[in-house]
Coordinates of C-alpha atoms in Angstrom, one line a residue:
X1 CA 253.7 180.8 247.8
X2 CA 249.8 181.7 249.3
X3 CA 248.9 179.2 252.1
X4 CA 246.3 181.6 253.4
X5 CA 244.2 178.9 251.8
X6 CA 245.8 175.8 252.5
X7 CA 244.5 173.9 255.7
X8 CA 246.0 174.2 258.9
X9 CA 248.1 171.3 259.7
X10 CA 249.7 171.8 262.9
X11 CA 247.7 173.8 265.8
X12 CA 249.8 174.7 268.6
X13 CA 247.0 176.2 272.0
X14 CA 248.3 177.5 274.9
X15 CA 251.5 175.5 275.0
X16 CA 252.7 175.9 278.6
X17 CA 256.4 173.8 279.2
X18 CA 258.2 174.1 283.5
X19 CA 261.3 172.5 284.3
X20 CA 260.6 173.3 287.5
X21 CA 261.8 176.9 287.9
X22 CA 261.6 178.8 285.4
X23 CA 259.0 178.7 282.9
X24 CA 260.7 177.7 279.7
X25 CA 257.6 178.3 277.7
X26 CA 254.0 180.4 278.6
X27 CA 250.8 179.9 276.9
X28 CA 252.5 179.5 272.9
X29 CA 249.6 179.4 270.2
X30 CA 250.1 179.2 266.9
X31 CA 248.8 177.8 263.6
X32 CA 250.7 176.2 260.4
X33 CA 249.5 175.5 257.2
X34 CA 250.5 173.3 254.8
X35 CA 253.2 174.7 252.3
X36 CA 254.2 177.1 254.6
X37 CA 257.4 177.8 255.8
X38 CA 257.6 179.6 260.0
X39 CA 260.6 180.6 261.4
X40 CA 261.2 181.2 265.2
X41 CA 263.6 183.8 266.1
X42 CA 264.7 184.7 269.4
X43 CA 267.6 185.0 271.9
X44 CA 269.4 181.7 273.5
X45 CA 267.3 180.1 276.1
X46 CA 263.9 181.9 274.4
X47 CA 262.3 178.8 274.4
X48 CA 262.3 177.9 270.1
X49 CA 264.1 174.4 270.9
X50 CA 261.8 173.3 273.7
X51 CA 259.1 174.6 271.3
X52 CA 260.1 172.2 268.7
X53 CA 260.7 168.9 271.2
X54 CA 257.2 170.1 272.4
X55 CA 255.7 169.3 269.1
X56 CA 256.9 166.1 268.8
X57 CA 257.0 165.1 272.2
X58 CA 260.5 164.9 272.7
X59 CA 259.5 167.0 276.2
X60 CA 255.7 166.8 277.4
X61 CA 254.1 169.7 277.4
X62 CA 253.1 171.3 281.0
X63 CA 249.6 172.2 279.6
X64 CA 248.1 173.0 276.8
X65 CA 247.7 170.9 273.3
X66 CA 249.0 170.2 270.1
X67 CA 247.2 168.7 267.2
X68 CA 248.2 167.5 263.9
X69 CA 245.7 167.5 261.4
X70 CA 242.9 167.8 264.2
X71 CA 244.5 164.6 266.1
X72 CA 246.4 165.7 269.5
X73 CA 249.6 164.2 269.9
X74 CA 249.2 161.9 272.7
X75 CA 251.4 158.7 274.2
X76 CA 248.6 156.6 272.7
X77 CA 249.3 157.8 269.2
X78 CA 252.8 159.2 269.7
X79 CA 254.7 156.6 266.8
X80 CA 252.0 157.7 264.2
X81 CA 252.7 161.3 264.9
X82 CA 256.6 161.0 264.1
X83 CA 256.4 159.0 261.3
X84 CA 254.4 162.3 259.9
X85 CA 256.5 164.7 261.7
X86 CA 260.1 164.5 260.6
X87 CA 262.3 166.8 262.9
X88 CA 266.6 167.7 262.2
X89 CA 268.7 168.7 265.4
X90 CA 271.6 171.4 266.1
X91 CA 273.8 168.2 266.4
X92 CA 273.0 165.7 263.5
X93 CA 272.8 162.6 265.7
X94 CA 273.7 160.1 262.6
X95 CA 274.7 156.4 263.6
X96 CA 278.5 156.4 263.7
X97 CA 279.0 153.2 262.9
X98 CA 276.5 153.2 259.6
X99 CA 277.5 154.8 256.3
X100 CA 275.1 157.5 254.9
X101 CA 272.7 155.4 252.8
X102 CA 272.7 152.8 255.8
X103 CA 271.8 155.8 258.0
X104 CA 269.4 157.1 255.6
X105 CA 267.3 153.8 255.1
X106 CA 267.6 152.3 258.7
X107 CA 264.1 154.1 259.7
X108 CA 262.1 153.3 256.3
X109 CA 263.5 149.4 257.0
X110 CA 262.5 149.0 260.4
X111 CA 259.8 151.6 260.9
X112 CA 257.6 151.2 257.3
X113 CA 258.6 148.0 256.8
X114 CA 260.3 148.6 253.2
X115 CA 262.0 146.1 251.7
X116 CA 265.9 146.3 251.3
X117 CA 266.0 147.1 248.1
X118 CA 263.3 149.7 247.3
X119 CA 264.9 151.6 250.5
X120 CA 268.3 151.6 249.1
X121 CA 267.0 153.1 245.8
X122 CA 264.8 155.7 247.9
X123 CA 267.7 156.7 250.2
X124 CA 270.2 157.0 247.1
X125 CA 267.6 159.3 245.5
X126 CA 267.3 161.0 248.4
X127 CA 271.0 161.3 249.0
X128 CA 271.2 163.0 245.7
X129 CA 268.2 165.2 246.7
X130 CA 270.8 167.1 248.9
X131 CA 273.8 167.2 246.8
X132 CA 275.8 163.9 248.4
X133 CA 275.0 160.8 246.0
X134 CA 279.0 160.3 245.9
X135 CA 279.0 160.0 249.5
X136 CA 276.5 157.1 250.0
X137 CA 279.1 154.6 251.5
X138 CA 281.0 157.0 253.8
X139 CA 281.0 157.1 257.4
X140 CA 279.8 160.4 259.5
X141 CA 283.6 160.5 260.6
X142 CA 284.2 161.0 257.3
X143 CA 282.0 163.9 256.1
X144 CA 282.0 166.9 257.1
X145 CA 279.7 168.9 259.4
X146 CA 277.6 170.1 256.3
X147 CA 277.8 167.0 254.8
X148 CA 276.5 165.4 257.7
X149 CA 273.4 167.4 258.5
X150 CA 272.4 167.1 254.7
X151 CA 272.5 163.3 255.2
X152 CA 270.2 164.3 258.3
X153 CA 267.9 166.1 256.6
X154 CA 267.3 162.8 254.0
X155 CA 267.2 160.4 257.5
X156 CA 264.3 162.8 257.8
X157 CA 262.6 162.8 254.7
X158 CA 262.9 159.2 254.7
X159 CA 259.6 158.6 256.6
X160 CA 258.0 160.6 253.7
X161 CA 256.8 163.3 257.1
X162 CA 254.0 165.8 256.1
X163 CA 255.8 168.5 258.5
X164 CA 259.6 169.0 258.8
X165 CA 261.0 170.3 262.2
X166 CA 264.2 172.3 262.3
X167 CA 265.9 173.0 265.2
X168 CA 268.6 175.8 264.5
X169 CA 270.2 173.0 261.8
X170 CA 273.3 175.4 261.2
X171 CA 274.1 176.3 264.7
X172 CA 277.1 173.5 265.4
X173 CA 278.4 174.1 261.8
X174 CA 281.4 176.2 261.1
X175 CA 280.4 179.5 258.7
X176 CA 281.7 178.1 255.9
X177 CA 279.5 175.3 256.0
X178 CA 276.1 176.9 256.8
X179 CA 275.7 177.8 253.1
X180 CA 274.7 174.6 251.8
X181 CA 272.9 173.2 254.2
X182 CA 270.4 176.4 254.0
X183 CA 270.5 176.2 250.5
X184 CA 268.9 172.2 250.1
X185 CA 266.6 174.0 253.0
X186 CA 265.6 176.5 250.4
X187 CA 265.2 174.0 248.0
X188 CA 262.5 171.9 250.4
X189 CA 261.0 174.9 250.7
X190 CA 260.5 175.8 246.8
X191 CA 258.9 171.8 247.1
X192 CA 256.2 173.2 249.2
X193 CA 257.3 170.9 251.7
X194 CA 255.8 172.4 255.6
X195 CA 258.6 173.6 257.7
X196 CA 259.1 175.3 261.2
X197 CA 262.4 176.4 261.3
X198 CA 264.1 177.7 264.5
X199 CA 266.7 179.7 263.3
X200 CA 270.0 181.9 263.7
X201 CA 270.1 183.1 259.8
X202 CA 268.2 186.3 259.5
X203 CA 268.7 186.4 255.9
X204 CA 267.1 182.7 255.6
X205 CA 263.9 184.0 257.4
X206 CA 263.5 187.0 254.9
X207 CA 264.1 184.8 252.0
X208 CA 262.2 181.7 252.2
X209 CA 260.0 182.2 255.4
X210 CA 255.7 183.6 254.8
X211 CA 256.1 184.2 258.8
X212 CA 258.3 184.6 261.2
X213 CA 257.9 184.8 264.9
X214 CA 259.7 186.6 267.5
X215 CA 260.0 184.2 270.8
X216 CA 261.2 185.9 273.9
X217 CA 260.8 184.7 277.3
X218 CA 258.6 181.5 276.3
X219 CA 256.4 183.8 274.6
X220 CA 255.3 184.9 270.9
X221 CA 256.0 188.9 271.1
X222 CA 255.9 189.4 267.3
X223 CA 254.8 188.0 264.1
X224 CA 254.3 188.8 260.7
X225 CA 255.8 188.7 257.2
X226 CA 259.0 188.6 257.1
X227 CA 259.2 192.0 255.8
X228 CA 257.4 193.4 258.4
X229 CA 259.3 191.4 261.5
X230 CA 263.0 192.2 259.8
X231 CA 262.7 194.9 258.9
X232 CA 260.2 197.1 260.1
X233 CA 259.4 195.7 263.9
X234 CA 256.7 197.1 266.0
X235 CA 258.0 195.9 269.5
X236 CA 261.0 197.5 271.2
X237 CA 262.5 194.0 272.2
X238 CA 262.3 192.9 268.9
X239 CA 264.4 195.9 267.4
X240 CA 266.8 195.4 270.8
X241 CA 267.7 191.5 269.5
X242 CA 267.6 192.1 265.2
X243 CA 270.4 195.1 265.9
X244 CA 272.7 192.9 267.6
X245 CA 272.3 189.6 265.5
X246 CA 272.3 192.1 262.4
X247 CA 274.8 194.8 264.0
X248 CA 272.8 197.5 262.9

């Protein structure tokens, strides 16, 4: 997909985040379209997570600004921002005590205001979205961890959000599992829904990704196509990390 032309939707300037010592993240700009799909790669402790709770306030940023559709997130209009901004953690942080639908609909109910009944119908369609209608009436004790983080990636949608936050969705899963999850990823992506993905799975950045970026040491080093940061990467750090998560 082109999104050269598409307008910018999320501008990222200067992003500075300090828990006290050290710097988790130093001076982070970036830009993302609409449509477009980002992925931030990088080491442990690189600084793509705190990136991502940056965005949506989940952590306050030490300087520096983020705007959504040329509105900075701010206290003052903090609720608006994450009803547009839908974000999906490394742990899937579903109610334990609610079944999947109940999980699913809880935020359209209480934050939107929908009534009951259209919110059941959305969250079933949504359910089915990524591959888990049967499973509308189970418990999260009773799905696995795949299963799970699908049904946290329709909590997500749920809000209807213009831009999709990903924070490594496939790191708590076992192998096996990781497979599906990326593929209903692929599939939000095909819907040319806006997505900044931190991410473990190389071979989900070459795929579905138009950028990826290379984060090390709470900064961008590298960016590109994914062509160009996978395989043919100009800095040395860059080739250093990609031959020891690829083993080449």
């Amino acid at each position: 997909m082109t999104t050269t032309q598409t307008p910018t939707i999320l501008a990222i300037s200067d992003l500075h985040k300090a828990f006290s010592r050290p710097t988790v993240l130093s001076g982070i700009s970036l830009e993302v379209r609409e449509g477009e799909v980002v992925a931030l790669i990088g080491a442990s402790g690189s600084g793509k997570s705190t990136l991502l709770r940056c965005v949506n306030r989940l952590e306050t940023p030490t300087a520096g600004s983020v705007r959504f559709r040329d509105t900075e997130i701010s206290p003052a209009n903090l609720n608006a921002m994450r009803r547009e901004i839908g974000m999906v953690f490394q742990r899937f942080n579903l109610f334990p005590h609610l079944t999947a639908l109940q999980n699913v609909t809880l935020a359209p109910r209480k934050v939107l205001g929908v009534a009951a009944e259209q919110a059941a119908r959305e969250g079933r369609a949504l359910l089915e979205q990524v591959k888990l209608s049967a499973k509308a009436d189970c418990y999260p004790g009773e799905l696995s961890g795949g299963q799970q983080q699908r049904v946290a990636i329709a909590r997500a949608l749920a809000l209807r959000p213009a831009l999709l936050l990903f924070d490594e969705p496939t790191s708590a899963l076992d192998p096996e599992l990781v497979g599906e999850v990326l593929e209903v990823m692929r599939d939000l992506a095909l819907q040319g829904r806006t997505m900044l993905v931190a991410t473990h799975e190389m071979g989900f950045a070459r795929e579905v990704a138009n950028r990826v970026l290379f984060l090390d040491g709470g900064k961008i080093l590298e960016e590109g196509p994914p062509e160009q940061v996978l395989e043919n990467p100009r800095e040395e750090r860059t080739r250093a990390f990609l031959a020891r998560v690829l083993n080449r």
